mmCIF file with all atom_site columns, C-alpha atoms in Angstrom:
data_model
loop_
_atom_site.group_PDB
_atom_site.id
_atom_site.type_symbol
_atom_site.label_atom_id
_atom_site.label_alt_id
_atom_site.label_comp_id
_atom_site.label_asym_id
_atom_site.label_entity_id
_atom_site.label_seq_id
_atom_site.pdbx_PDB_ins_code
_atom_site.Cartn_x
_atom_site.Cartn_y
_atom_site.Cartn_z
_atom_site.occupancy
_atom_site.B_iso_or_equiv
_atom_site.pdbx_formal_charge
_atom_site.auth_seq_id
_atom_site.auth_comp_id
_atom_site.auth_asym_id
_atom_site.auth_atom_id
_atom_site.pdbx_PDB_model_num
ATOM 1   C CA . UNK A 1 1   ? 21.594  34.837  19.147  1.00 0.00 ? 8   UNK A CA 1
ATOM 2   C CA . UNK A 1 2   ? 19.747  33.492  22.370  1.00 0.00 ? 9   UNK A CA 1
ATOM 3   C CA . UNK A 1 3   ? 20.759  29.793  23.338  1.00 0.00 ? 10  UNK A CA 1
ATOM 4   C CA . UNK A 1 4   ? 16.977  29.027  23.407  1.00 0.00 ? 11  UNK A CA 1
ATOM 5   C CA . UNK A 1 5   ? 16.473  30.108  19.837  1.00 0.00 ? 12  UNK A CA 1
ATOM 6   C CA . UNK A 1 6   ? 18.590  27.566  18.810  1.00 0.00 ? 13  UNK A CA 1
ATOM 7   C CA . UNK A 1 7   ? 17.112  24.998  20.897  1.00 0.00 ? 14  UNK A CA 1
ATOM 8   C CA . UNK A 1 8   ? 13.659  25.686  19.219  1.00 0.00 ? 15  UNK A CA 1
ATOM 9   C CA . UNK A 1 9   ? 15.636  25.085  16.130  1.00 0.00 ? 16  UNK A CA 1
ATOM 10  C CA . UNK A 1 10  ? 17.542  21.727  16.900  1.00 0.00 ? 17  UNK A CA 1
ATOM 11  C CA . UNK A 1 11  ? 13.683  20.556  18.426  1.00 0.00 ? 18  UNK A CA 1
ATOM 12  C CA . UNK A 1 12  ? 12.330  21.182  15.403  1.00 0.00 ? 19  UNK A CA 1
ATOM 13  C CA . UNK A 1 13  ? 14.359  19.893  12.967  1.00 0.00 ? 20  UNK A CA 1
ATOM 14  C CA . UNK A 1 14  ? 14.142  16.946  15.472  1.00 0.00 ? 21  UNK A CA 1
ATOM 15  C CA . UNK A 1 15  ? 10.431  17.162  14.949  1.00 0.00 ? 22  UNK A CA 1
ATOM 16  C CA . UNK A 1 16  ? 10.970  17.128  11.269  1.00 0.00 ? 23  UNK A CA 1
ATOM 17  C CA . UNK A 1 17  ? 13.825  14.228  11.023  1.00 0.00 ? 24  UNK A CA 1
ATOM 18  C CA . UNK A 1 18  ? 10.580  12.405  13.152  1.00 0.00 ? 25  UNK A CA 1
ATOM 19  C CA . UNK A 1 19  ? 8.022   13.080  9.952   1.00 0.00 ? 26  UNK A CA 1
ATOM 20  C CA . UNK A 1 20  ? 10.639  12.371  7.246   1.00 0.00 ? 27  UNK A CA 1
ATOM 21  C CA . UNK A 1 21  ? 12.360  8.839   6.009   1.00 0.00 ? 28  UNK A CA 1
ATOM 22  C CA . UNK A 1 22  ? 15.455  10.873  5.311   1.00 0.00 ? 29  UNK A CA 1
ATOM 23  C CA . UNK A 1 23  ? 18.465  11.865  7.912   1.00 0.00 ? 30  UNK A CA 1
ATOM 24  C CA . UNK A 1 24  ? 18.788  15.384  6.262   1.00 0.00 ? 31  UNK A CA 1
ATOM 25  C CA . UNK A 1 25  ? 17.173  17.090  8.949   1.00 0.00 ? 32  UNK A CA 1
ATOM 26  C CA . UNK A 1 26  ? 19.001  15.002  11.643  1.00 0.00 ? 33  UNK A CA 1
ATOM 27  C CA . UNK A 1 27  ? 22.197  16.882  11.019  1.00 0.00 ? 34  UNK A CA 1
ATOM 28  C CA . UNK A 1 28  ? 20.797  20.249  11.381  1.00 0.00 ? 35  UNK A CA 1
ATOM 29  C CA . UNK A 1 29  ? 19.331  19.552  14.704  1.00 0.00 ? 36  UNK A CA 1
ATOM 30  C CA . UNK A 1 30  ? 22.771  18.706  15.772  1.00 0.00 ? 37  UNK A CA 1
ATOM 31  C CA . UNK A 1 31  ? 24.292  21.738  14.718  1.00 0.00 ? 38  UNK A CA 1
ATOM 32  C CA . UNK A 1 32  ? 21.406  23.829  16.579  1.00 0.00 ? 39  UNK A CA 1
ATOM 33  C CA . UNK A 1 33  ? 21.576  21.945  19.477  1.00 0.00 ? 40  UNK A CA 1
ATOM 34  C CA . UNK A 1 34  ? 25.476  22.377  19.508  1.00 0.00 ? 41  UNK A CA 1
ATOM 35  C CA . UNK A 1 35  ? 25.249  25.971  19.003  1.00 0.00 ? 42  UNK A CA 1
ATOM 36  C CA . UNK A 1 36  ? 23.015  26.612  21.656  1.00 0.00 ? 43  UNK A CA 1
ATOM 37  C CA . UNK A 1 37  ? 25.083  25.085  24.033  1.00 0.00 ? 44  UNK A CA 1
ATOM 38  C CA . UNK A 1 38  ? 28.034  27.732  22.369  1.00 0.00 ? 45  UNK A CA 1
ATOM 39  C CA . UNK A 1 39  ? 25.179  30.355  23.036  1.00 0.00 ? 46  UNK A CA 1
ATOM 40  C CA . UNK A 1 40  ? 25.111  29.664  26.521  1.00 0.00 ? 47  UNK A CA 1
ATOM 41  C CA . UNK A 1 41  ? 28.166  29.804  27.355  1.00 0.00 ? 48  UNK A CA 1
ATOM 42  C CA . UNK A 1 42  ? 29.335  32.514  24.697  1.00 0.00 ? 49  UNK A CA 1
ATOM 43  C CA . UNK A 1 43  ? 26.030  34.789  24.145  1.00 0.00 ? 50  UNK A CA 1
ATOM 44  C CA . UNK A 1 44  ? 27.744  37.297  22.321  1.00 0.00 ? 51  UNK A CA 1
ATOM 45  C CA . UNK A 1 45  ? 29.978  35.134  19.587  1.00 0.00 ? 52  UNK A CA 1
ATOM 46  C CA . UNK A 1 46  ? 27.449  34.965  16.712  1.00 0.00 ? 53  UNK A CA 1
ATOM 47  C CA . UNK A 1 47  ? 30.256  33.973  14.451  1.00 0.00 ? 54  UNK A CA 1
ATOM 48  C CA . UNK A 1 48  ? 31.272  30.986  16.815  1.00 0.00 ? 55  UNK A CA 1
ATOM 49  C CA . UNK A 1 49  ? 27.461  29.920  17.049  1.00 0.00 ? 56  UNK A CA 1
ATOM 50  C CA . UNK A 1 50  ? 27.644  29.915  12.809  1.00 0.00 ? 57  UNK A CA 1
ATOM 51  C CA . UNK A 1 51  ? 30.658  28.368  13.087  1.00 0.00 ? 58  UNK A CA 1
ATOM 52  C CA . UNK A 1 52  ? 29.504  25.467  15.434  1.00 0.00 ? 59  UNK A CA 1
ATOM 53  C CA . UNK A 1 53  ? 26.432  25.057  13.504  1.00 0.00 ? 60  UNK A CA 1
ATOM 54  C CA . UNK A 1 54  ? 27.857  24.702  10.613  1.00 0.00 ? 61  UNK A CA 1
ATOM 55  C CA . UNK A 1 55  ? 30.518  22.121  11.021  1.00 0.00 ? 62  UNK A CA 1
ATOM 56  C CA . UNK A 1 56  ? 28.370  19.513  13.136  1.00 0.00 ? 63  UNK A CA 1
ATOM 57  C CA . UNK A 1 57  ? 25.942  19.318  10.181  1.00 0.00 ? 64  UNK A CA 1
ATOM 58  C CA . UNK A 1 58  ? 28.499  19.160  7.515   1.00 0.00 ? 65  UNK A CA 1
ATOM 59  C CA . UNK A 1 59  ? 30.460  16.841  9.805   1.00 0.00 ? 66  UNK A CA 1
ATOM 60  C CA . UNK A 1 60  ? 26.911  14.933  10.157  1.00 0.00 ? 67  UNK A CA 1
ATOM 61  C CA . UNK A 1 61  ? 26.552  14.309  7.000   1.00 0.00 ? 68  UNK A CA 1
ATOM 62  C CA . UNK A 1 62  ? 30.000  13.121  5.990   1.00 0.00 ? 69  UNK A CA 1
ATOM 63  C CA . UNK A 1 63  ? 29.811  10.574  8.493   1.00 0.00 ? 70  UNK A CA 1
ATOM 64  C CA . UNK A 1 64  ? 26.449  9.232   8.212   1.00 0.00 ? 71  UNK A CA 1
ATOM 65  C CA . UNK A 1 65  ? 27.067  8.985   4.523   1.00 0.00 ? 72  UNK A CA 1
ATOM 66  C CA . UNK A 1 66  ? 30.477  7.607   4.414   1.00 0.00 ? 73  UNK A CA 1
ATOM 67  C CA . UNK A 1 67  ? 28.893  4.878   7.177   1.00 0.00 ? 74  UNK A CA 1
ATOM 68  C CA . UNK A 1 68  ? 25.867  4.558   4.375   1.00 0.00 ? 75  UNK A CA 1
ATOM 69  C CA . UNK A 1 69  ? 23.512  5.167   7.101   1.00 0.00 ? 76  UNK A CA 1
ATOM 70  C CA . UNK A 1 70  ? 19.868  5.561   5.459   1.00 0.00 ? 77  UNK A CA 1
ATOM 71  C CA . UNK A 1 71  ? 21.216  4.132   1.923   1.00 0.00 ? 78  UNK A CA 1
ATOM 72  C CA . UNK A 1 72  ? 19.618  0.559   2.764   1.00 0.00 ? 79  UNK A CA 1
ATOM 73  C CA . UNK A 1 73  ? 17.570  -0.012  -0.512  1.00 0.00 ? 80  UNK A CA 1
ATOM 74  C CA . UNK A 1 74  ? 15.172  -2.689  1.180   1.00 0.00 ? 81  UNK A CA 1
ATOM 75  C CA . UNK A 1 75  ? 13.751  0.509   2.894   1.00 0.00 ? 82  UNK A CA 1
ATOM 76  C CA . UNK A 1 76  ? 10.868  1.512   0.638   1.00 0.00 ? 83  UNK A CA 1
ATOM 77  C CA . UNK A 1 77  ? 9.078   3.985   3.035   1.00 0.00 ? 84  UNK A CA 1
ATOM 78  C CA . UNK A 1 78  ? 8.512   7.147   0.620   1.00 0.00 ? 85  UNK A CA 1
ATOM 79  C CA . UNK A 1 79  ? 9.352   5.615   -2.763  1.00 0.00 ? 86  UNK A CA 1
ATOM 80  C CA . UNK A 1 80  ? 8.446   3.832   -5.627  1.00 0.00 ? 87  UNK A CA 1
ATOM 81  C CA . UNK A 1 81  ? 9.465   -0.047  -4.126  1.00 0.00 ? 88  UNK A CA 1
ATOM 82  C CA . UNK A 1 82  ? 7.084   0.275   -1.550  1.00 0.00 ? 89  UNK A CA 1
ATOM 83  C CA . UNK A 1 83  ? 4.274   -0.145  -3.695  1.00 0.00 ? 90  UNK A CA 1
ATOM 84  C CA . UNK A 1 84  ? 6.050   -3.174  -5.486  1.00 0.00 ? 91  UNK A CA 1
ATOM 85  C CA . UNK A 1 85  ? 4.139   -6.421  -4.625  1.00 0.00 ? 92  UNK A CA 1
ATOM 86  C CA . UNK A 1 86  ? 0.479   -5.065  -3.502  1.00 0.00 ? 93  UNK A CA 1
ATOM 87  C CA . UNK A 1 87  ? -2.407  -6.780  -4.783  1.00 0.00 ? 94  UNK A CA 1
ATOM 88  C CA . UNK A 1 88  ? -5.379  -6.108  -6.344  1.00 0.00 ? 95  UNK A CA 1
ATOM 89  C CA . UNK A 1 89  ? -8.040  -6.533  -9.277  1.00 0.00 ? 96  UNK A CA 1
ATOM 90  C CA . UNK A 1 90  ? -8.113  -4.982  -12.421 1.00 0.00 ? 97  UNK A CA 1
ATOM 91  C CA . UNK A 1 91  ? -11.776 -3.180  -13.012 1.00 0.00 ? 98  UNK A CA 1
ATOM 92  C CA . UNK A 1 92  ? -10.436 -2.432  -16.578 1.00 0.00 ? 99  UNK A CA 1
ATOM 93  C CA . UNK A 1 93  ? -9.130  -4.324  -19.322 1.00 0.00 ? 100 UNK A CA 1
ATOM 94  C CA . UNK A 1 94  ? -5.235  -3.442  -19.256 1.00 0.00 ? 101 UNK A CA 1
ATOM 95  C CA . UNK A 1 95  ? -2.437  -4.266  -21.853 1.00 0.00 ? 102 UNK A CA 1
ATOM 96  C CA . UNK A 1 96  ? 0.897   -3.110  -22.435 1.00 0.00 ? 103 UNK A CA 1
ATOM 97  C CA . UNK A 1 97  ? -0.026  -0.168  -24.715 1.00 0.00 ? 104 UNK A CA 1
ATOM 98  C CA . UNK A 1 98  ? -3.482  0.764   -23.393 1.00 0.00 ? 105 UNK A CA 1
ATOM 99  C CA . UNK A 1 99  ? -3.678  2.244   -19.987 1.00 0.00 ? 106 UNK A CA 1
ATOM 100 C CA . UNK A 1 100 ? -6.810  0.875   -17.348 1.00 0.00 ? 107 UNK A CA 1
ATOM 101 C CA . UNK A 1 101 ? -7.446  0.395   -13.711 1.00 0.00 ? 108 UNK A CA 1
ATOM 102 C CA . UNK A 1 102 ? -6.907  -1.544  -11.098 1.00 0.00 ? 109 UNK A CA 1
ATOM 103 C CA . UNK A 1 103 ? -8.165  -1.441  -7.348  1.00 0.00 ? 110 UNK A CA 1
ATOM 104 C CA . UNK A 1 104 ? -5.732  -2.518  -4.839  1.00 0.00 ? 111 UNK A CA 1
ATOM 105 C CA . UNK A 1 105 ? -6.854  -4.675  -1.644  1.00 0.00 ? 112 UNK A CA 1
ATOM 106 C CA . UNK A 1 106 ? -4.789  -2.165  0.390   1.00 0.00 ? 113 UNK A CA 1
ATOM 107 C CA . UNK A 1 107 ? -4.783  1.712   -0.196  1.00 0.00 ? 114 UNK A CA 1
ATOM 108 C CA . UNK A 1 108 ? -1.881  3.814   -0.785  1.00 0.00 ? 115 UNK A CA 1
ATOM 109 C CA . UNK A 1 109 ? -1.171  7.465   -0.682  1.00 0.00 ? 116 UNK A CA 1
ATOM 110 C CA . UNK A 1 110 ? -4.793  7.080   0.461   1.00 0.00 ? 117 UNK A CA 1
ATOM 111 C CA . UNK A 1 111 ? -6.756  5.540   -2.723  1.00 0.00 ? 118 UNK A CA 1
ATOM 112 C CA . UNK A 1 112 ? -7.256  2.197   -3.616  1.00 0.00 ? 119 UNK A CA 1
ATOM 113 C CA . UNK A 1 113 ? -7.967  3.110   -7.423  1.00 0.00 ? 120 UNK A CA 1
ATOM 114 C CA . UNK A 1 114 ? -4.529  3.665   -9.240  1.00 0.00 ? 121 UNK A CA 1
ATOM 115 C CA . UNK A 1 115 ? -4.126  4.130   -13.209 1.00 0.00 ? 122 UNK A CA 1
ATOM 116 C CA . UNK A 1 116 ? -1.999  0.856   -14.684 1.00 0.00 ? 123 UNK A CA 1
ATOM 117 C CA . UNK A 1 117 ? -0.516  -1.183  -17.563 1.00 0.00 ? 124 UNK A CA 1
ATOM 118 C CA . UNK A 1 118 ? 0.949   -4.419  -17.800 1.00 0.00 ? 125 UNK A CA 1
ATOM 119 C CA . UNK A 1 119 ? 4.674   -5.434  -18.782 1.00 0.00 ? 126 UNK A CA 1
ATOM 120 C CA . UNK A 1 120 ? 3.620   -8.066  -21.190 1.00 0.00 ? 127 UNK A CA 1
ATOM 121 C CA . UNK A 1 121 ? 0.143   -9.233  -22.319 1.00 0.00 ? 128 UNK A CA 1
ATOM 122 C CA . UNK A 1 122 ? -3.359  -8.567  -21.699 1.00 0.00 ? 129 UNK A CA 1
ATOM 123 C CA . UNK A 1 123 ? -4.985  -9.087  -18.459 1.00 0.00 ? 130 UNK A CA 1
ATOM 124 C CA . UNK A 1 124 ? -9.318  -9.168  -18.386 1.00 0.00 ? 131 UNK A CA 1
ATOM 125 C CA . UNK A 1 125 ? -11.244 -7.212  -15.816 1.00 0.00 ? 132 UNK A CA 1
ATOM 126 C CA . UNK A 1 126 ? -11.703 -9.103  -12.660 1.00 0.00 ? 133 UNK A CA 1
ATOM 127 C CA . UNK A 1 127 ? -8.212  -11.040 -12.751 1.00 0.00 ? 134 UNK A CA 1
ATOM 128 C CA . UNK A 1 128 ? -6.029  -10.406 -9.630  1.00 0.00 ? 135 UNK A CA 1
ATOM 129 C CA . UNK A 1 129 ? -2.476  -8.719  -10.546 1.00 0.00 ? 136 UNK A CA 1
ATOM 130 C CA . UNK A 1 130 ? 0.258   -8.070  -8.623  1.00 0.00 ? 137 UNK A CA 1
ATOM 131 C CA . UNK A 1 131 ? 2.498   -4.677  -8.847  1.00 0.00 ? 138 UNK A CA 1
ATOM 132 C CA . UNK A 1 132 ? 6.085   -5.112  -10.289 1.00 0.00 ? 139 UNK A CA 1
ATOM 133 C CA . UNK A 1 133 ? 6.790   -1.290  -10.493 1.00 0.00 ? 140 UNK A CA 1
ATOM 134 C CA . UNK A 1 134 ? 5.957   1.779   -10.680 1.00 0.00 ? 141 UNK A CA 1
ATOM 135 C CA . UNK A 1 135 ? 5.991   4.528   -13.707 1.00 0.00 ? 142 UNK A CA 1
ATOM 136 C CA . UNK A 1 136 ? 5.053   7.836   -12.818 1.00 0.00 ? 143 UNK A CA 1
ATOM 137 C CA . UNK A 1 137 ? 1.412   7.602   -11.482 1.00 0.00 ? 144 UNK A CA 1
ATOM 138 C CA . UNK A 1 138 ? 0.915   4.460   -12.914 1.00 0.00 ? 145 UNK A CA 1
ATOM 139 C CA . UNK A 1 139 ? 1.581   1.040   -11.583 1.00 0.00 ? 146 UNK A CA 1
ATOM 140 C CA . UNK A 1 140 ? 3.106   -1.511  -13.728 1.00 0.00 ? 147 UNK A CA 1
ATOM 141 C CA . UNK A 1 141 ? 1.064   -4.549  -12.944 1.00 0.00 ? 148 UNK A CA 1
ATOM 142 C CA . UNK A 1 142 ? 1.088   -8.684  -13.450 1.00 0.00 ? 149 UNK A CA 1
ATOM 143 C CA . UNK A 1 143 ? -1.450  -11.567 -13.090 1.00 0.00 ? 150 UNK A CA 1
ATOM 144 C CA . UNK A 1 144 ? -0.700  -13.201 -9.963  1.00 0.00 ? 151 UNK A CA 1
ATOM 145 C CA . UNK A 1 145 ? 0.108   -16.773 -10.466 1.00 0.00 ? 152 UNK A CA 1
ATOM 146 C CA . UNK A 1 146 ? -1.584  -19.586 -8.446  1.00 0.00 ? 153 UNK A CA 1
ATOM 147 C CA . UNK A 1 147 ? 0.802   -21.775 -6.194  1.00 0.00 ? 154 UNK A CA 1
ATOM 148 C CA . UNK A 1 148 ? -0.957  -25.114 -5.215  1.00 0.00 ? 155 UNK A CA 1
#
């Protein structure tokens, strides 16, 4: 295969490590880029280009995760924590068994209207609550607490 096919490939996985809050595609873009540089200088070893690809990603990924490189859990970009303390209002009644609505100050995922329960007690439309968690699609919410 062409050197500059796998350069296309190691760019866009690149590209792609860029949009995602993983290092999965990281490793791949190392193997392409380290296979086109076999490519160039063998263009006719396919096997050896394989080859080369194959062990920088697995080679990659067994350093990165032994290091625990993207395992810090006080990143919350793309999951559940990162909704975890957001405020809003409830426009619904909401209790531990009945589902409502609140409206946070600050959209998410591009809505400011999420479904939501509480973790203990009742809370009365209009009271400001705080999110503690999240179940599915619904946010697990509690009154916010005045500090003076």
């Amino acid at each position: 295969m062409s050197y500059y096919i796998w350069l296309i490939l190691g760019v866009l996985a690149f590209v792609i490590e860029m949009m995602l809050p993983t290092f999965f595609a990281l490793f791949a873009g190392v193997g392409f880029i380290s296979a086109a540089l076999v490519a160039f200088w063998l263009p006719e070893s396919l096997f050896w280009q394989l080859v080369i690809a194959a062990v920088f990603m697995i080679i990659g990924a067994v350093v990165f995760k032994k290091r625990g490189v993207g395992d810090d859990e006080r990143d919350t970009v793309g999951t559940h924590n990162e909704f975890v303390g957001i405020l809003g209002m409830a426009i619904t009644p909401l209790s531990p068994h009945r589902e409502g609505e609140i409206e946070l100050y600050e959209p998410i995922v591009g809505t400011r209207r999420w479904p939501a329960i509480t973790e203990e007690g009742d809370i009365d439309i209009q009271t400001e609550v705080r999110v503690v968690k999240l179940n599915g699609n619904t946010v697990v919410v509690e009154k916010t607490t005045l500090e003076g």
